[in-house]
Amino acid sequence: MILEDRIEANVMIWRERMNRLIKEHGDYVISNVTVAQICSGIRGVPIQISDISFVEPESGLRYRTYSINEVLNLLPRAEGSRYPLTGGIYYLLMGNEIPTYAKAMQVEDEWRKRAQVPKYVYDIIDAFPETASPMSMFSAAILSMSAQSKFYQEYQKGMPKDKYWYVMLDDSLDLTARTPRIAAYIYNKKYRNNQQIQPDENLDLAANFAHMLGNDDPAYAELMRLFMLLHMDHENANVSAHTAHLVGSALSDIYLSCSAGLNGLSGPLHGLANQECCNWLLNLCKEYNGVPTTDQIREYVLKTLAEGRVIPGYGHAVLRCVDPRFTAQMEFGKRNLPDDVLFRTAMNVFAVVPDILKATGKVSNPWPNVDAITGTLQQHYGIKETDFYTVLFGTSRIMGFTAHVVWARALGKPIERPKALTTRMLEAMISGSSYR
Ligand SMILES: CC(C)(COP(=O)(O)OP(=O)(O)OC[C@H]1O[C@@H](n2cnc3c(N)ncnc32)[C@H](O)[C@@H]1OP(=O)(O)O)[C@@H](O)C(=O)NCCC(=O)NCCS
């Protein structure tokens, strides 16, 4: 299998690099951690080494070493498309190399072979009450596939440690092949009277996902190719990716790890923000009966802030620039839906909000992040149910989770176990007294 061959050819080099770092520079001090950092979500404290993606504060996301623009330009594209094949992005994350078209297609073919979802998974989704959130259904469906885990089965038989990653990769390909079908099933069950749409084996993964969501407009397939590319990973220290990695470090299988990661993604300060952002924009248009003027937007933004709320889609814990994932989607919108009311509103908001946030004097990053526009584009193509947006996000992000977990096993990374202190210990450390 192409990804297995590629990782196998490189794994010793990466293991040696890591082992050399530990052996020769194990005592090198990277940072001193302050009381404020410990008390504020271990913000900015380096906690691990991860080569799959990185977020540069001043320029944004990099997959391996490539910027979003480079990835968009260099990766092989689906036939007749201006956007890369999802199989090629996955190859880049897993294999650390820009693939040829043939290699990207081999990953797509691998997904095609593995996409059948066991029936019991659909039964589990069906057992949820109507009021259940689509993210809970999605996470539970993925968790339930742990019953299929080849890693778990081989581990029980005493598989040697250096074989772990092979089986984790095998499980990862099964999982990533199936998640679009599971997500589409949940969508059609919840919002389209359970009218399920059969997959089209001739399409690439992203286009097939768009098709199963009920929209065969080629422009929507293009949007989903872009969407999958932009949402796949964002450094391994954010809540969801780090959760998946942490759970995986206990040698939990890929289904347990990714389900846990998705539960983190479900939080409003993380993946759920795209839903909140879209709802905020929809309410803004409703309040002013269409595309609001600059003055109306200013009034609405100030009202939101006065109510003690944040402006969704703006700000970021790491970024200090316009998120390139926002820019890529903005360019898609300008090309494909320039007259859309919600899109024009999102553009006008972009023209107004950064200056207002700067003027507060406290917002570290006044610029839009990916969520400031994602929902706007989905609305245009008929995916109106904003509470489904985090499932869309998760369908792509799971691919990033799996790349990190597979490589953690390939490099033999140990179980994570940082240290918790008591308040008394900390006070005693500061005053130089004993805490006992
Ligand atoms: C993403 C986010 C959680 C980052 O949090 P953070 O790193 O603590 O952000 P900051 O350091 O800039 O926060 C400093 C202050 O600015 C405020 N702030 C940050 N972003 C803001 C926004 N979009 N609107 C209003 N105020 C904001 C914070 O609430 C904080 O105020 P406080 O000191 O009164 O508590 C935050 O910017 C936010 O809530 N944004 C909106 C939600 C969103 O888009 N999330 C998706 C992220 S991909």
PDB file of N, CA, C and O and ligand atoms in Angstrom, residues 43 269-270 273 305 309-317 357 362-365 369 371, ligand 1:
ATOM      1  N   ARG A  43      -1.107  27.866  27.979  1.00  0.00           N
ATOM      2  CA  ARG A  43      -1.022  28.637  26.746  1.00  0.00           C
ATOM      3  C   ARG A  43       0.422  28.821  26.296  1.00  0.00           C
ATOM      4  O   ARG A  43       1.263  29.320  27.043  1.00  0.00           O
ATOM      5  N   LEU A 269     -15.765  26.908  21.925  1.00  0.00           N
ATOM      6  CA  LEU A 269     -14.540  27.699  21.739  1.00  0.00           C
ATOM      7  C   LEU A 269     -13.646  27.077  20.673  1.00  0.00           C
ATOM      8  O   LEU A 269     -12.596  27.606  20.332  1.00  0.00           O
ATOM      9  N   HIS A 270     -14.071  25.930  20.153  1.00  0.00           N
ATOM     10  CA  HIS A 270     -13.226  25.228  19.163  1.00  0.00           C
ATOM     11  C   HIS A 270     -14.076  25.003  17.906  1.00  0.00           C
ATOM     12  O   HIS A 270     -14.486  25.965  17.259  1.00  0.00           O
ATOM     13  N   ALA A 273     -17.469  26.858  16.760  1.00  0.00           N
ATOM     14  CA  ALA A 273     -17.488  28.295  16.454  1.00  0.00           C
ATOM     15  C   ALA A 273     -18.009  28.566  15.042  1.00  0.00           C
ATOM     16  O   ALA A 273     -18.620  29.611  14.800  1.00  0.00           O
ATOM     17  N   LEU A 305     -20.752  43.168  21.451  1.00  0.00           N
ATOM     18  CA  LEU A 305     -19.695  43.344  22.447  1.00  0.00           C
ATOM     19  C   LEU A 305     -20.268  43.865  23.760  1.00  0.00           C
ATOM     20  O   LEU A 305     -19.879  43.418  24.847  1.00  0.00           O
ATOM     21  N   ARG A 309     -20.458  39.511  24.688  1.00  0.00           N
ATOM     22  CA  ARG A 309     -20.182  38.352  23.820  1.00  0.00           C
ATOM     23  C   ARG A 309     -19.007  38.651  22.896  1.00  0.00           C
ATOM     24  O   ARG A 309     -18.672  39.808  22.658  1.00  0.00           O
ATOM     25  N   VAL A 310     -18.429  37.593  22.378  1.00  0.00           N
ATOM     26  CA  VAL A 310     -17.337  37.789  21.412  1.00  0.00           C
ATOM     27  C   VAL A 310     -17.920  37.830  20.003  1.00  0.00           C
ATOM     28  O   VAL A 310     -19.044  37.400  19.771  1.00  0.00           O
ATOM     29  N   ILE A 311     -17.143  38.355  19.056  1.00  0.00           N
ATOM     30  CA  ILE A 311     -17.562  38.327  17.649  1.00  0.00           C
ATOM     31  C   ILE A 311     -17.069  37.005  17.076  1.00  0.00           C
ATOM     32  O   ILE A 311     -15.853  36.806  16.904  1.00  0.00           O
ATOM     33  N   PRO A 312     -17.985  36.095  16.795  1.00  0.00           N
ATOM     34  CA  PRO A 312     -17.528  34.771  16.349  1.00  0.00           C
ATOM     35  C   PRO A 312     -16.819  34.841  15.004  1.00  0.00           C
ATOM     36  O   PRO A 312     -17.181  35.636  14.138  1.00  0.00           O
ATOM     37  N   GLY A 313     -15.779  34.007  14.877  1.00  0.00           N
ATOM     38  CA  GLY A 313     -15.032  33.981  13.613  1.00  0.00           C
ATOM     39  C   GLY A 313     -13.867  34.956  13.610  1.00  0.00           C
ATOM     40  O   GLY A 313     -13.116  35.007  12.631  1.00  0.00           O
ATOM     41  N   TYR A 314     -13.731  35.710  14.700  1.00  0.00           N
ATOM     42  CA  TYR A 314     -12.607  36.665  14.779  1.00  0.00           C
ATOM     43  C   TYR A 314     -11.761  36.343  16.010  1.00  0.00           C
ATOM     44  O   TYR A 314     -12.289  35.941  17.041  1.00  0.00           O
ATOM     45  N   GLY A 315     -10.437  36.492  15.856  1.00  0.00           N
ATOM     46  CA  GLY A 315      -9.521  36.184  16.945  1.00  0.00           C
ATOM     47  C   GLY A 315      -8.977  34.768  16.795  1.00  0.00           C
ATOM     48  O   GLY A 315      -9.521  33.943  16.055  1.00  0.00           O
ATOM     49  N   HIS A 316      -7.895  34.529  17.480  1.00  0.00           N
ATOM     50  CA  HIS A 316      -7.308  33.182  17.469  1.00  0.00           C
ATOM     51  C   HIS A 316      -6.267  33.084  18.580  1.00  0.00           C
ATOM     52  O   HIS A 316      -5.611  34.077  18.906  1.00  0.00           O
ATOM     53  N   ALA A 317      -6.139  31.870  19.107  1.00  0.00           N
ATOM     54  CA  ALA A 317      -5.181  31.677  20.197  1.00  0.00           C
ATOM     55  C   ALA A 317      -3.730  31.767  19.713  1.00  0.00           C
ATOM     56  O   ALA A 317      -2.853  32.174  20.465  1.00  0.00           O
ATOM     57  N   LEU A 357     -12.292  45.672  16.867  1.00  0.00           N
ATOM     58  CA  LEU A 357     -11.612  44.813  17.851  1.00  0.00           C
ATOM     59  C   LEU A 357     -10.269  45.423  18.258  1.00  0.00           C
ATOM     60  O   LEU A 357      -9.889  45.380  19.427  1.00  0.00           O
ATOM     61  N   LYS A 362      -7.672  45.070  23.745  1.00  0.00           N
ATOM     62  CA  LYS A 362      -7.353  43.835  24.482  1.00  0.00           C
ATOM     63  C   LYS A 362      -7.327  42.575  23.610  1.00  0.00           C
ATOM     64  O   LYS A 362      -6.817  41.541  24.035  1.00  0.00           O
ATOM     65  N   VAL A 363      -7.849  42.679  22.403  1.00  0.00           N
ATOM     66  CA  VAL A 363      -7.931  41.480  21.557  1.00  0.00           C
ATOM     67  C   VAL A 363      -6.574  41.229  20.886  1.00  0.00           C
ATOM     68  O   VAL A 363      -6.066  42.084  20.169  1.00  0.00           O
ATOM     69  N   SER A 364      -5.996  40.052  21.143  1.00  0.00           N
ATOM     70  CA  SER A 364      -4.651  39.778  20.621  1.00  0.00           C
ATOM     71  C   SER A 364      -4.630  39.694  19.096  1.00  0.00           C
ATOM     72  O   SER A 364      -3.629  40.007  18.466  1.00  0.00           O
ATOM     73  N   ASN A 365      -5.716  39.201  18.508  1.00  0.00           N
ATOM     74  CA  ASN A 365      -5.746  39.027  17.053  1.00  0.00           C
ATOM     75  C   ASN A 365      -7.105  39.486  16.518  1.00  0.00           C
ATOM     76  O   ASN A 365      -8.104  38.790  16.695  1.00  0.00           O
ATOM     77  N   ASN A 369     -10.769  34.297  11.408  1.00  0.00           N
ATOM     78  CA  ASN A 369     -10.244  32.942  11.298  1.00  0.00           C
ATOM     79  C   ASN A 369     -11.112  32.161  10.308  1.00  0.00           C
ATOM     80  O   ASN A 369     -12.064  32.701   9.735  1.00  0.00           O
ATOM     81  N   ASP A 371     -13.471  30.168  10.538  1.00  0.00           N
ATOM     82  CA  ASP A 371     -14.907  30.039  10.793  1.00  0.00           C
ATOM     83  C   ASP A 371     -15.712  31.268  10.358  1.00  0.00           C
ATOM     84  O   ASP A 371     -16.941  31.207  10.284  1.00  0.00           O
TER      85      ASP A 371
HETATM   86  C1  LIG B   1     -10.429  32.163  19.496  1.00  0.00           C
HETATM   87  C2  LIG B   1     -10.451  32.754  20.891  1.00  0.00           C
HETATM   88  C3  LIG B   1     -11.158  31.747  21.839  1.00  0.00           C
HETATM   89  C4  LIG B   1      -8.989  32.954  21.331  1.00  0.00           C
HETATM   90  O1  LIG B   1      -8.998  33.317  22.686  1.00  0.00           O
HETATM   91  P1  LIG B   1      -7.770  34.072  23.347  1.00  0.00           P
HETATM   92  O2  LIG B   1      -6.500  33.505  22.838  1.00  0.00           O
HETATM   93  O3  LIG B   1      -7.982  34.070  24.816  1.00  0.00           O
HETATM   94  O4  LIG B   1      -7.928  35.524  22.744  1.00  0.00           O
HETATM   95  P2  LIG B   1      -7.277  36.887  23.246  1.00  0.00           P
HETATM   96  O5  LIG B   1      -5.959  36.672  23.894  1.00  0.00           O
HETATM   97  O6  LIG B   1      -7.325  37.798  22.079  1.00  0.00           O
HETATM   98  O7  LIG B   1      -8.309  37.384  24.350  1.00  0.00           O
HETATM   99  C5  LIG B   1      -8.080  38.622  25.005  1.00  0.00           C
HETATM  100  C6  LIG B   1      -9.413  39.304  25.225  1.00  0.00           C
HETATM  101  O8  LIG B   1      -9.971  39.621  23.929  1.00  0.00           O
HETATM  102  C7  LIG B   1     -11.268  39.102  23.858  1.00  0.00           C
HETATM  103  N1  LIG B   1     -11.543  38.627  22.503  1.00  0.00           N
HETATM  104  C8  LIG B   1     -10.834  37.755  21.776  1.00  0.00           C
HETATM  105  N2  LIG B   1     -11.437  37.505  20.609  1.00  0.00           N
HETATM  106  C9  LIG B   1     -12.543  38.252  20.602  1.00  0.00           C
HETATM  107  C10 LIG B   1     -13.591  38.423  19.673  1.00  0.00           C
HETATM  108  N3  LIG B   1     -13.642  37.737  18.547  1.00  0.00           N
HETATM  109  N4  LIG B   1     -14.585  39.291  19.973  1.00  0.00           N
HETATM  110  C11 LIG B   1     -14.552  39.962  21.128  1.00  0.00           C
HETATM  111  N5  LIG B   1     -13.606  39.833  22.058  1.00  0.00           N
HETATM  112  C12 LIG B   1     -12.613  38.981  21.787  1.00  0.00           C
HETATM  113  C13 LIG B   1     -11.268  37.914  24.804  1.00  0.00           C
HETATM  114  O9  LIG B   1     -12.591  37.552  25.181  1.00  0.00           O
HETATM  115  C14 LIG B   1     -10.443  38.445  25.952  1.00  0.00           C
HETATM  116  O10 LIG B   1     -11.256  39.308  26.709  1.00  0.00           O
HETATM  117  P3  LIG B   1     -11.190  39.293  28.342  1.00  0.00           P
HETATM  118  O11 LIG B   1      -9.771  39.652  28.673  1.00  0.00           O
HETATM  119  O12 LIG B   1     -12.168  40.308  28.740  1.00  0.00           O
HETATM  120  O13 LIG B   1     -11.527  37.895  28.765  1.00  0.00           O
HETATM  121  C15 LIG B   1     -11.163  34.121  20.906  1.00  0.00           C
HETATM  122  O14 LIG B   1     -10.511  35.003  20.030  1.00  0.00           O
HETATM  123  C16 LIG B   1     -12.631  33.999  20.567  1.00  0.00           C
HETATM  124  O15 LIG B   1     -13.441  33.693  21.458  1.00  0.00           O
HETATM  125  N6  LIG B   1     -13.005  34.229  19.265  1.00  0.00           N
HETATM  126  C17 LIG B   1     -14.356  34.053  18.804  1.00  0.00           C
HETATM  127  C18 LIG B   1     -14.714  32.576  18.685  1.00  0.00           C
HETATM  128  C19 LIG B   1     -14.017  31.928  17.499  1.00  0.00           C
HETATM  129  O16 LIG B   1     -13.992  32.472  16.409  1.00  0.00           O
HETATM  130  N7  LIG B   1     -13.458  30.727  17.725  1.00  0.00           N
HETATM  131  C20 LIG B   1     -12.839  29.944  16.665  1.00  0.00           C
HETATM  132  C21 LIG B   1     -11.363  29.917  16.762  1.00  0.00           C
HETATM  133  S1  LIG B   1     -10.669  29.057  15.387  1.00  0.00           S
END
